[in-house]
mmCIF file of C-alpha atoms in Angstrom:
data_model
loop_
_atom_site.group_PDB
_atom_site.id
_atom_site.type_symbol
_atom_site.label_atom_id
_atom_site.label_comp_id
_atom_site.label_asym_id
_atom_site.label_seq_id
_atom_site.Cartn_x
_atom_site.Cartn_y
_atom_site.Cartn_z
ATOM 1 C CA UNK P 384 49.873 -25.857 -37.657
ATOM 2 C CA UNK P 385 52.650 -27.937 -36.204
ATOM 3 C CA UNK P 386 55.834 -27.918 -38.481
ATOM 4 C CA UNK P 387 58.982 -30.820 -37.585
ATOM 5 C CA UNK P 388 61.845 -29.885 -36.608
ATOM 6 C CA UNK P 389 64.748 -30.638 -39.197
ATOM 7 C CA UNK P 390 62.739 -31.036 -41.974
ATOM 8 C CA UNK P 391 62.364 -29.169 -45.015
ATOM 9 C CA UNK P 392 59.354 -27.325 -46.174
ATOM 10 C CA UNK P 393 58.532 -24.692 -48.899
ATOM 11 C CA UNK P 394 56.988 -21.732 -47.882
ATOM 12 C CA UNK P 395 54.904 -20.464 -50.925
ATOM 13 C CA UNK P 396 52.813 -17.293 -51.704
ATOM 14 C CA UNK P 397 50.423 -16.268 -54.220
ATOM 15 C CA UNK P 398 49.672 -12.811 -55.535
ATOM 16 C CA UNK P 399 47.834 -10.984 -58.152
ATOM 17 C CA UNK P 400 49.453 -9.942 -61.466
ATOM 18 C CA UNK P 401 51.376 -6.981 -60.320
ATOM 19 C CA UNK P 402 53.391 -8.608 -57.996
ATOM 20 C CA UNK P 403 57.043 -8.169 -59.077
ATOM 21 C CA UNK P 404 58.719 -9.988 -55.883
ATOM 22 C CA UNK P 405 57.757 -11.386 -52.871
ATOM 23 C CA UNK P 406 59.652 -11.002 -49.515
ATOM 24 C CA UNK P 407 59.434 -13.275 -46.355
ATOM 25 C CA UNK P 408 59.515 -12.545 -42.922
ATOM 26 C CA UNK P 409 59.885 -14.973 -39.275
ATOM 27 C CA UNK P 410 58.575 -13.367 -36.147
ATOM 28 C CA UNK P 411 59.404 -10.349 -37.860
ATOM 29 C CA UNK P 412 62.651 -10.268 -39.542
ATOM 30 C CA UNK P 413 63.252 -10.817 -43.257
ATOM 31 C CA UNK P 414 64.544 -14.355 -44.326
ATOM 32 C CA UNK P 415 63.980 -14.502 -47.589
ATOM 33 C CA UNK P 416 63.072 -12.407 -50.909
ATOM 34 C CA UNK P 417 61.919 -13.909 -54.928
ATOM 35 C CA UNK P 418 61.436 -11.963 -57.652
ATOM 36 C CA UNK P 419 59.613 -14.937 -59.352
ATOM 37 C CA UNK P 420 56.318 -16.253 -59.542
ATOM 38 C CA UNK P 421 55.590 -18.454 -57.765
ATOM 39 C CA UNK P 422 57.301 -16.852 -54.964
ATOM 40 C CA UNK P 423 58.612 -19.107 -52.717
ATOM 41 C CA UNK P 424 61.793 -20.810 -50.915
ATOM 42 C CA UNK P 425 62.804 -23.313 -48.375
ATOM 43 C CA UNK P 426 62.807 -23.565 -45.125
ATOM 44 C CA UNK P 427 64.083 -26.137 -42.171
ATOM 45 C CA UNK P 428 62.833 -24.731 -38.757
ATOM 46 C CA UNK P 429 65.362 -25.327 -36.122
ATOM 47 C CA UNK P 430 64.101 -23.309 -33.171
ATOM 48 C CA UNK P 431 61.180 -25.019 -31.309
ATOM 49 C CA UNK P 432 57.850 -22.714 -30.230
ATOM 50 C CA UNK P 433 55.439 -20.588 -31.407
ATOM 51 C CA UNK P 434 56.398 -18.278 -34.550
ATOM 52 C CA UNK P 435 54.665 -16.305 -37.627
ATOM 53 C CA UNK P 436 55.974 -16.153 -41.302
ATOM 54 C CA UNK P 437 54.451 -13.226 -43.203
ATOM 55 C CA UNK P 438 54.731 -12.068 -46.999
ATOM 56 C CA UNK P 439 54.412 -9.148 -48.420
ATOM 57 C CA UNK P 440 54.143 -8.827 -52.662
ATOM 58 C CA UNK P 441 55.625 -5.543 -54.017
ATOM 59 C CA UNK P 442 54.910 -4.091 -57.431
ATOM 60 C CA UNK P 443 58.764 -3.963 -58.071
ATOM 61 C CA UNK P 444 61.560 -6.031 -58.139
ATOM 62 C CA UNK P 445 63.674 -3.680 -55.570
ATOM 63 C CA UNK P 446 61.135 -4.292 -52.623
ATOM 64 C CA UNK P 447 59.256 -0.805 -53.357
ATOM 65 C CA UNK P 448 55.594 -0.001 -54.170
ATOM 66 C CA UNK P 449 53.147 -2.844 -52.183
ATOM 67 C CA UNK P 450 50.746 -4.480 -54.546
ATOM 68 C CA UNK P 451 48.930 -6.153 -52.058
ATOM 69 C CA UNK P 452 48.176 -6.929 -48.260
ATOM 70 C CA UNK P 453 50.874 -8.674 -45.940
ATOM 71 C CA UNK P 454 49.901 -12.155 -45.343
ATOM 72 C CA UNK P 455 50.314 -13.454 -41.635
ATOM 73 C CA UNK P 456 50.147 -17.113 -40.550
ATOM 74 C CA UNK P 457 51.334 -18.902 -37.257
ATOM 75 C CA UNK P 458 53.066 -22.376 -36.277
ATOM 76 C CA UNK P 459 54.593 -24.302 -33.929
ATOM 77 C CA UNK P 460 57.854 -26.085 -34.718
ATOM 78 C CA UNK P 461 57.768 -28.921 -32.585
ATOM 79 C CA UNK P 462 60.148 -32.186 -32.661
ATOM 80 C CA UNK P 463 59.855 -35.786 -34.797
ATOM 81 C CA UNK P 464 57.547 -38.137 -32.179
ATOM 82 C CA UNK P 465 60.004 -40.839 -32.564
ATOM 83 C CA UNK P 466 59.128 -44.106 -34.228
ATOM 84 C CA UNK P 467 57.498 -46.881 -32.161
ATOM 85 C CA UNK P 468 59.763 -49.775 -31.359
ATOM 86 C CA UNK P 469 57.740 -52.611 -32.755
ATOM 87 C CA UNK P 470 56.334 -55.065 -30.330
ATOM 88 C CA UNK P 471 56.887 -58.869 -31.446
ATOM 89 C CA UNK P 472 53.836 -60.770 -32.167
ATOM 90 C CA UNK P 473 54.345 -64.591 -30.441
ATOM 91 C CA UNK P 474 51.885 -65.865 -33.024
ATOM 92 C CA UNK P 475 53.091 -64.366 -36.282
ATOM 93 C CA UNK P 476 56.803 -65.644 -35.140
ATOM 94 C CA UNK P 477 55.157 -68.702 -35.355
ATOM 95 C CA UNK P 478 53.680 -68.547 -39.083
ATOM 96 C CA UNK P 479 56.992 -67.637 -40.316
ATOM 97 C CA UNK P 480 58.980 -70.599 -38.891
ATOM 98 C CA UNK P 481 55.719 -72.907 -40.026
ATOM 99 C CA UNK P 482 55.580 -71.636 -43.487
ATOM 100 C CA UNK P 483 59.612 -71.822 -43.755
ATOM 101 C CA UNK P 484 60.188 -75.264 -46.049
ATOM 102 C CA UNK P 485 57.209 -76.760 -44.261
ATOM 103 C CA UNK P 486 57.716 -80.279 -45.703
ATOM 104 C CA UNK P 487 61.228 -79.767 -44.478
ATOM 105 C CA UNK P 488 60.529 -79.055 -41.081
ATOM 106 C CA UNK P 489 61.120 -82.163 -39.394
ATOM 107 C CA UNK P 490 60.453 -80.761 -35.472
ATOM 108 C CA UNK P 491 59.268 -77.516 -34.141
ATOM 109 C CA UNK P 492 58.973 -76.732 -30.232
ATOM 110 C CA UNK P 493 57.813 -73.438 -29.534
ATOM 111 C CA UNK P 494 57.716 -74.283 -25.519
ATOM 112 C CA UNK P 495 54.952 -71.980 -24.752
ATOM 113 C CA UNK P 496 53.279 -74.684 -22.499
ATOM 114 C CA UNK P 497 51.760 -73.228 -18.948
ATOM 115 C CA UNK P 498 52.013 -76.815 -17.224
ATOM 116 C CA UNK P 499 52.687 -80.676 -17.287
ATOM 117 C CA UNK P 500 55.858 -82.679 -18.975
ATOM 118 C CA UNK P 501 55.469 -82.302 -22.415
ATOM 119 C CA UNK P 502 56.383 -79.539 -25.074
ATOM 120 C CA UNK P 503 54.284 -79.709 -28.034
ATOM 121 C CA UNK P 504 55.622 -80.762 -31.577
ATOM 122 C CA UNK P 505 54.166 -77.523 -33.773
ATOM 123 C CA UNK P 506 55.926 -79.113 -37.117
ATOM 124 C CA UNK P 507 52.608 -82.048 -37.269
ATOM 125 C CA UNK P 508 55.208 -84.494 -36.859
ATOM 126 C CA UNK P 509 54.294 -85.490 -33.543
ATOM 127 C CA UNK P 510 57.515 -85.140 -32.152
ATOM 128 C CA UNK P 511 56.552 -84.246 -28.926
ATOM 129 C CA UNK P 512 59.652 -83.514 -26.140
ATOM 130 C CA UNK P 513 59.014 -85.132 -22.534
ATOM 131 C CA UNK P 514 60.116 -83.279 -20.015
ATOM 132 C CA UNK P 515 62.700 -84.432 -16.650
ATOM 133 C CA UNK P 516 63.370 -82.900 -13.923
ATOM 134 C CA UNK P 517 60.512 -81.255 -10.613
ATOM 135 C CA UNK P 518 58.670 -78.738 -11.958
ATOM 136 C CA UNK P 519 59.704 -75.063 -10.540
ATOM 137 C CA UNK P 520 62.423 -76.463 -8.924
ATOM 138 C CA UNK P 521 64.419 -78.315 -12.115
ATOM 139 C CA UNK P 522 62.215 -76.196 -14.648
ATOM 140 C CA UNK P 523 60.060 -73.641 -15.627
ATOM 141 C CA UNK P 524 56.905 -73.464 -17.373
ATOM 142 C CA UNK P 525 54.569 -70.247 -18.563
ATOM 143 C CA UNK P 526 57.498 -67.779 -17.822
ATOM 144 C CA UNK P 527 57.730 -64.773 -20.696
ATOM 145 C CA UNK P 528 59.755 -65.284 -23.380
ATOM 146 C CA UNK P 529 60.290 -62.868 -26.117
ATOM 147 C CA UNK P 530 57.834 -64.482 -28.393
ATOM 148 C CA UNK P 531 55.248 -65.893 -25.552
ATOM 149 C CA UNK P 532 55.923 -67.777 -22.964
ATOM 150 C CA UNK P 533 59.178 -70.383 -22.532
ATOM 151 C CA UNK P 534 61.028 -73.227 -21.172
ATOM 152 C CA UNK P 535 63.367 -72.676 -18.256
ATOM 153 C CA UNK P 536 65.618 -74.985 -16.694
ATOM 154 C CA UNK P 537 68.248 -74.631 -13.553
ATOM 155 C CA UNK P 538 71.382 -75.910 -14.715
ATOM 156 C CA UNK P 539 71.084 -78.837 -12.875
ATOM 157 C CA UNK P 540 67.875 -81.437 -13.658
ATOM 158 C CA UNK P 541 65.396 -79.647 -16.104
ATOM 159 C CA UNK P 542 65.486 -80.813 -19.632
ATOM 160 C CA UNK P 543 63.125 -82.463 -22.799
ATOM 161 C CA UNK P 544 64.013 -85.500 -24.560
ATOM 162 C CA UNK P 545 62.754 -87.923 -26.637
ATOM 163 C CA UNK P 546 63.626 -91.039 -27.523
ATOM 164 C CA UNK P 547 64.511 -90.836 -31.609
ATOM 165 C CA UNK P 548 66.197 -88.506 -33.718
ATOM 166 C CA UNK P 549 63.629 -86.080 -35.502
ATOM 167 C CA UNK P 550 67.103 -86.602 -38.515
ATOM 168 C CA UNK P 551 68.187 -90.275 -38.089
ATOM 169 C CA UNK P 552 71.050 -90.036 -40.057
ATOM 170 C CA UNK P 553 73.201 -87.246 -40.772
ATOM 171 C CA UNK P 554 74.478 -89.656 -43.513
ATOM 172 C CA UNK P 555 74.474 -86.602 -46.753
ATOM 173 C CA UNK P 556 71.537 -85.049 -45.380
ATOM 174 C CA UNK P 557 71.769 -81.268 -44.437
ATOM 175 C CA UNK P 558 69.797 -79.718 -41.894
ATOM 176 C CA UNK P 559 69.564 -76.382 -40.123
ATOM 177 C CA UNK P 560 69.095 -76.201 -36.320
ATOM 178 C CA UNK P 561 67.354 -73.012 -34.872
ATOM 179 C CA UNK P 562 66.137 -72.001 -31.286
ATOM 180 C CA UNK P 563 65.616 -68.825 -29.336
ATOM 181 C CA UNK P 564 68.375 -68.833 -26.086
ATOM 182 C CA UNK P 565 68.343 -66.728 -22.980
ATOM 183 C CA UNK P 566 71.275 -66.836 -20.844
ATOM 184 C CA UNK P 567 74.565 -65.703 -19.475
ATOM 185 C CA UNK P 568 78.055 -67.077 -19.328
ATOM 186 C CA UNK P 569 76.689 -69.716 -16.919
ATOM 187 C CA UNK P 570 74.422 -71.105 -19.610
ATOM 188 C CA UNK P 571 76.415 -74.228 -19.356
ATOM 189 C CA UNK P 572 76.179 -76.849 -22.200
ATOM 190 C CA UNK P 573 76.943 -76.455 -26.149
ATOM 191 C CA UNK P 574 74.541 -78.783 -26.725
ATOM 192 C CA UNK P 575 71.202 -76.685 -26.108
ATOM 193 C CA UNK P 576 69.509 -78.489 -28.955
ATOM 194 C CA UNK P 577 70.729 -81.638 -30.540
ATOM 195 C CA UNK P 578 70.040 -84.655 -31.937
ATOM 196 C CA UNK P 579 72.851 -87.421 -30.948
ATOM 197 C CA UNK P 580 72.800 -91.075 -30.200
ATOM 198 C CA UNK P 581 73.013 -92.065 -26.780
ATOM 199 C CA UNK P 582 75.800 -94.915 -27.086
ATOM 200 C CA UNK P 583 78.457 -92.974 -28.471
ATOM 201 C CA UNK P 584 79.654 -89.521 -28.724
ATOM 202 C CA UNK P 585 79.490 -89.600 -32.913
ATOM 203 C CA UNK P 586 76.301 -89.016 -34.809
ATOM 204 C CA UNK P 587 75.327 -85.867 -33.515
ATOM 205 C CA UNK P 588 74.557 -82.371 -34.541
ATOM 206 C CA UNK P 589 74.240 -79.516 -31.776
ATOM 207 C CA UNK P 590 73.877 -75.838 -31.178
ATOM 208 C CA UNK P 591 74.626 -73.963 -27.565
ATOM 209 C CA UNK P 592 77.198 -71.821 -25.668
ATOM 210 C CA UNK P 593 80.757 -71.918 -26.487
ATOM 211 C CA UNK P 594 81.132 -72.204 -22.334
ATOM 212 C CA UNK P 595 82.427 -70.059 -20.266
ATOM 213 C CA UNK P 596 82.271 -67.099 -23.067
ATOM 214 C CA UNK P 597 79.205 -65.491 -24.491
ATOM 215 C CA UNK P 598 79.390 -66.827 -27.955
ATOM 216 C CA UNK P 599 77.439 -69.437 -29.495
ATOM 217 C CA UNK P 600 78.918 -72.878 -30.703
ATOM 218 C CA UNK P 601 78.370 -75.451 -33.036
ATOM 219 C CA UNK P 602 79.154 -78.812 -33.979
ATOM 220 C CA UNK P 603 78.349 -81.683 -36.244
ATOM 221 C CA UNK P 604 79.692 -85.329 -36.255
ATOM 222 C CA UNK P 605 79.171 -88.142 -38.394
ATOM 223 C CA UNK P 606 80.310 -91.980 -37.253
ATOM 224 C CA UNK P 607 83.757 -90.606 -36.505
ATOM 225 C CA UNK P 608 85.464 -88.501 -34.731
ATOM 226 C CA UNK P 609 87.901 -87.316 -37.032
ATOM 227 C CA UNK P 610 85.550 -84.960 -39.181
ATOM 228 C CA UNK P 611 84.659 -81.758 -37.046
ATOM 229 C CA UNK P 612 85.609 -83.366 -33.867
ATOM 230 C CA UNK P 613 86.081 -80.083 -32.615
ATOM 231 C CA UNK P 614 83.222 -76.948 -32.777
ATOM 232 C CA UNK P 615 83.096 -73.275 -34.079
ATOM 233 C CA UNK P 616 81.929 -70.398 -33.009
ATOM 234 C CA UNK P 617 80.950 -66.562 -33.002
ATOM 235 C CA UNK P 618 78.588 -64.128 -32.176
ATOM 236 C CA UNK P 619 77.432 -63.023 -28.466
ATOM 237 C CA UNK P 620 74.226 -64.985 -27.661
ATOM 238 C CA UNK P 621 74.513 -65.962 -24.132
ATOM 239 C CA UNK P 622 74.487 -62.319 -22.334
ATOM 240 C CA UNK P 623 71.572 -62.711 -20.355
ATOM 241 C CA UNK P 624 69.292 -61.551 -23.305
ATOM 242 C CA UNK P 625 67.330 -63.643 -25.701
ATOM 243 C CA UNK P 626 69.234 -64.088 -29.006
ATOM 244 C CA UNK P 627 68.339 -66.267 -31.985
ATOM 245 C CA UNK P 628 70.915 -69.299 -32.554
ATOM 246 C CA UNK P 629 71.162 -71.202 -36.079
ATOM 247 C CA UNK P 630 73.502 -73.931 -37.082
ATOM 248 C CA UNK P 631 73.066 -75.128 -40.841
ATOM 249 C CA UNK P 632 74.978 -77.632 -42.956
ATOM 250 C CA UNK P 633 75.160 -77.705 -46.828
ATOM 251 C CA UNK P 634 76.852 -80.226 -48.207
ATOM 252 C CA UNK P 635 80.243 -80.160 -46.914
ATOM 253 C CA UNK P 636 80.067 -76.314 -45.482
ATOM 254 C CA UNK P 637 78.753 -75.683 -42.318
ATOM 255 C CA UNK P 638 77.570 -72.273 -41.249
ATOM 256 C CA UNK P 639 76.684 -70.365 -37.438
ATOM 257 C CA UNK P 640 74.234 -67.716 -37.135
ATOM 258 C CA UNK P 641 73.312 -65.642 -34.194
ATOM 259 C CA UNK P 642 70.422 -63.052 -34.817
ATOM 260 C CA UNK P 643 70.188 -63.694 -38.195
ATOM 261 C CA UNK P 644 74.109 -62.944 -39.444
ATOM 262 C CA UNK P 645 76.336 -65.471 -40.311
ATOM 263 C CA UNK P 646 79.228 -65.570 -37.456
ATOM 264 C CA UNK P 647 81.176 -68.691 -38.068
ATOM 265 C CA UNK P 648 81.965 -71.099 -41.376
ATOM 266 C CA UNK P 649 84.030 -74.070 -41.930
ATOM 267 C CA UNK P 650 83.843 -77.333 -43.835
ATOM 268 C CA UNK P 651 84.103 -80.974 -43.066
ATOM 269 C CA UNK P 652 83.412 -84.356 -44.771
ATOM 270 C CA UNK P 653 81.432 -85.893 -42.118
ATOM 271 C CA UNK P 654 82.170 -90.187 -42.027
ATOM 272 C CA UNK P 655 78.887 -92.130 -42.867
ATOM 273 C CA UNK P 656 77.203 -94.892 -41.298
ATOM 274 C CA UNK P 657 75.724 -92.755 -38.686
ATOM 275 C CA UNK P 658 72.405 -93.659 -36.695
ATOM 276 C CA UNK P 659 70.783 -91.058 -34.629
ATOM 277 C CA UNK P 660 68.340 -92.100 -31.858
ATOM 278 C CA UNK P 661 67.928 -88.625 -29.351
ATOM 279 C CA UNK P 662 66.390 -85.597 -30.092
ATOM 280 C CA UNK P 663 67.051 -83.170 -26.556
ATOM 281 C CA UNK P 664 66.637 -79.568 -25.481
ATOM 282 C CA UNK P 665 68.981 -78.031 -22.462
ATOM 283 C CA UNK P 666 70.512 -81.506 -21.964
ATOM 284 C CA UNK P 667 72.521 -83.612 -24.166
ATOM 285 C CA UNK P 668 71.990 -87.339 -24.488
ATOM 286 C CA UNK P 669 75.517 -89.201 -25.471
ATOM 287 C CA UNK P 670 77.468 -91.694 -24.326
ATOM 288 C CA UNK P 671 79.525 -90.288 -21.226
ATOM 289 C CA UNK P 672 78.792 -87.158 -18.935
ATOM 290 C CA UNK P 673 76.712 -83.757 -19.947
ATOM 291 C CA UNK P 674 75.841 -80.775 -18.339
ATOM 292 C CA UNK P 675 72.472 -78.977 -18.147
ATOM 293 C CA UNK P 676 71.710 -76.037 -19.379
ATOM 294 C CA UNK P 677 70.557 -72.809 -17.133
ATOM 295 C CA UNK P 678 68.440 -70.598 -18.894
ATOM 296 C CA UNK P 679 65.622 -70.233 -20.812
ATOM 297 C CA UNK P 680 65.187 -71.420 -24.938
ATOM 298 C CA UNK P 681 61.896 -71.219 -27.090
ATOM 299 C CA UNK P 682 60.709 -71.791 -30.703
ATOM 300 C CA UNK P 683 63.160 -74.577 -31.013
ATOM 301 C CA UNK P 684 62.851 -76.334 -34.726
ATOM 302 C CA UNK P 685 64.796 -78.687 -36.913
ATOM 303 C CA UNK P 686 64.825 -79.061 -40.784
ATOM 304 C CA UNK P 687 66.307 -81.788 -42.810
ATOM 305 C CA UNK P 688 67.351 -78.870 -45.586
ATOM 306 C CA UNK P 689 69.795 -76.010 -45.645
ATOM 307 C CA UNK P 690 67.971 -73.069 -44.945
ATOM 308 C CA UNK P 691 68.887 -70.314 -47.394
ATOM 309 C CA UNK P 692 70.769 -66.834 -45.649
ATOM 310 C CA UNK P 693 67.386 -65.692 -47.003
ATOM 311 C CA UNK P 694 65.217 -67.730 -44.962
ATOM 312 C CA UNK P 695 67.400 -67.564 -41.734
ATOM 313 C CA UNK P 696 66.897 -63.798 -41.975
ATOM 314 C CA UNK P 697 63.222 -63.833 -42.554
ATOM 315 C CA UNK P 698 62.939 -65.725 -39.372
ATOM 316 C CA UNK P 699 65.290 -63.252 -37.564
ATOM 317 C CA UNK P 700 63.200 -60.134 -38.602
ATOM 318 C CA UNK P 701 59.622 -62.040 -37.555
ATOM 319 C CA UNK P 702 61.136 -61.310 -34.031
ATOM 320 C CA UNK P 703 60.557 -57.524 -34.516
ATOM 321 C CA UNK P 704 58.283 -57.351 -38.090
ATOM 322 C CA UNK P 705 54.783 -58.373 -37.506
ATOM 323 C CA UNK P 706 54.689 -59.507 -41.320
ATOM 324 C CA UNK P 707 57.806 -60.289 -42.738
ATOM 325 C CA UNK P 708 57.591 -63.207 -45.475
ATOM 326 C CA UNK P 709 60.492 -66.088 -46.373
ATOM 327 C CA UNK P 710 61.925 -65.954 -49.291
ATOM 328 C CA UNK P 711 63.963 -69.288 -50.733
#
């Protein structure tokens, strides 16, 4: 019998009716006397190997007179096996960002393609993202992610685009903004994933690297540049492991999440009349010069709702629980 080291047990033993006490005894010396039925007491085992507890009934309460025959068992006391790390499942990740506001979900990229120019629109949108750049020299295909496979690009080419804004108007309409980054301080661009128009620098909502440090940024504009016209940030997400990014307005408060904890709030009254016409990964399409992302990204999505702290946790936890479930 194998008994855990550190944990409590009760070491029990039954005699007949003249038992008056019982006493206890550990590879020979005596731990522990009761003097009533049932006789027993606790134990935590502390000293790993093979031992023998033994108990002996008397007739009296003193330790005199034996009613009965000494009782002899053997153990091991061995340590905890420690508990397995769990091991991501690419495919349940998947159900839980699918199954998050579904009618909400306006794009969804999990860039797990092994070749060609395209990343796939998951959401049934058909928002699929063309990719530019020379494949393995500009970008990456089919390399492993966290959750499956992911989309790579050097910093200097590689990037996915199309040509309208999966939210056409941040005009009163919330969203939340979510990918999966892998990078260091080189990462580049704070616009990793954005939707913008490509004439001006207004109408735009992004999430990425607030460059040259290792926290995340985030930034929202309507058609001006005097609401928000500057980002926020928090969090470490760009230390050269993957680390969940989320940027979600509600109304007029705007909130940054990296690995599922809120880093970063503010407010702002974004100005209306906006008209989105890019939606972009690793590469920001505006009106004047952008950088390209170097590093990796997958599960990229977009909702036209506020995620609830709820929901933006559920999604975090899917990266290590096989099974976890949203909750509004």
């Amino acid at each position: 019998t194998n008994l855990i080291s550190g944990r409590s047990y009760t070491v029990t033993a039954q005699a007949n009716a003249n038992t008056r006490s019982g006493a206890f005894y550990r590879d020979g010396a005596l731990i522990n006397t009761d003097s009533a039925a049932p006789f027993n007491f606790t134990w935590t085992p502390a000293v790993l190997g093979n031992h023998t507890f033994a108990a002996t009934p008397w007739s009296s309460t003193n330790g005199t007179g034996i009613s009965g025959a000494t009782i002899t068992v053997s153990f091991t006391v061995v340590t905890a096996s420690p508990t397995p790390t769990p091991t991501p499942t690419p495919g349940n990740f998947a159900a839980v960002i699918l199954a998050t506001e579904p009618a909400n979900l306006k794009g969804y990229w999990k860039c797990d393609e092994t070749s060609g120019t395209t990343l796939v629109d998951s959401s049934g949108n058909f928002k699929n993202l063309t990719i530019t750049g020379v494949i393995n020299t500009n970008y990456w295909l089919g390399e492993t992610g966290e959750q499956g496979t992911c989309f790579r690009t050097d910093g200097v080419a590689g990037y996915a685009s199309r040509n309208d804004a999966v939210i056409p108007s941040l005009d009163n309409t919330n969203f939340t903004l979510f990918a999966l980054f892998k990078g260091g301080t080189d990462f580049g661009v704070a616009a990793a994933l954005a939707i913008s128009n490509s004439t001006t620098a207004n109408d735009r909502a992004r999430i990425g690297q607030n460059k040259p440090t290792s926290q995340a940024s985030a930034q929202a504009r309507g058609h001006s540049t005097t609401a928000m016209a500057s980002s926020f940030s928090g969090g470490t997400a760009f230390d050269g492991s993957w680390h969940s990014v989320a940027f979600r307005r509600n109304g007029t408060a705007f909130n940054l999440f990296v690995d599922g904890t809120r880093v970063a709030s503010t407010t702002a009254i974004l100005a209306t009349g906006s008209t989105s016409n890019r939606t972009s990964l690793m590469h920001i399409l505006r009106s004047g010069m952008t950088a390209y992302a170097k590093g990796s990204v997958q599960h990229a999505a977009i909702w036209n709702r506020a995620l609830s702290d709820s929901e933006i946790v559920a999604i975090q936890t899917a990266r290590t629980n096989p099974t976890p479930t949203p909750t509004p």
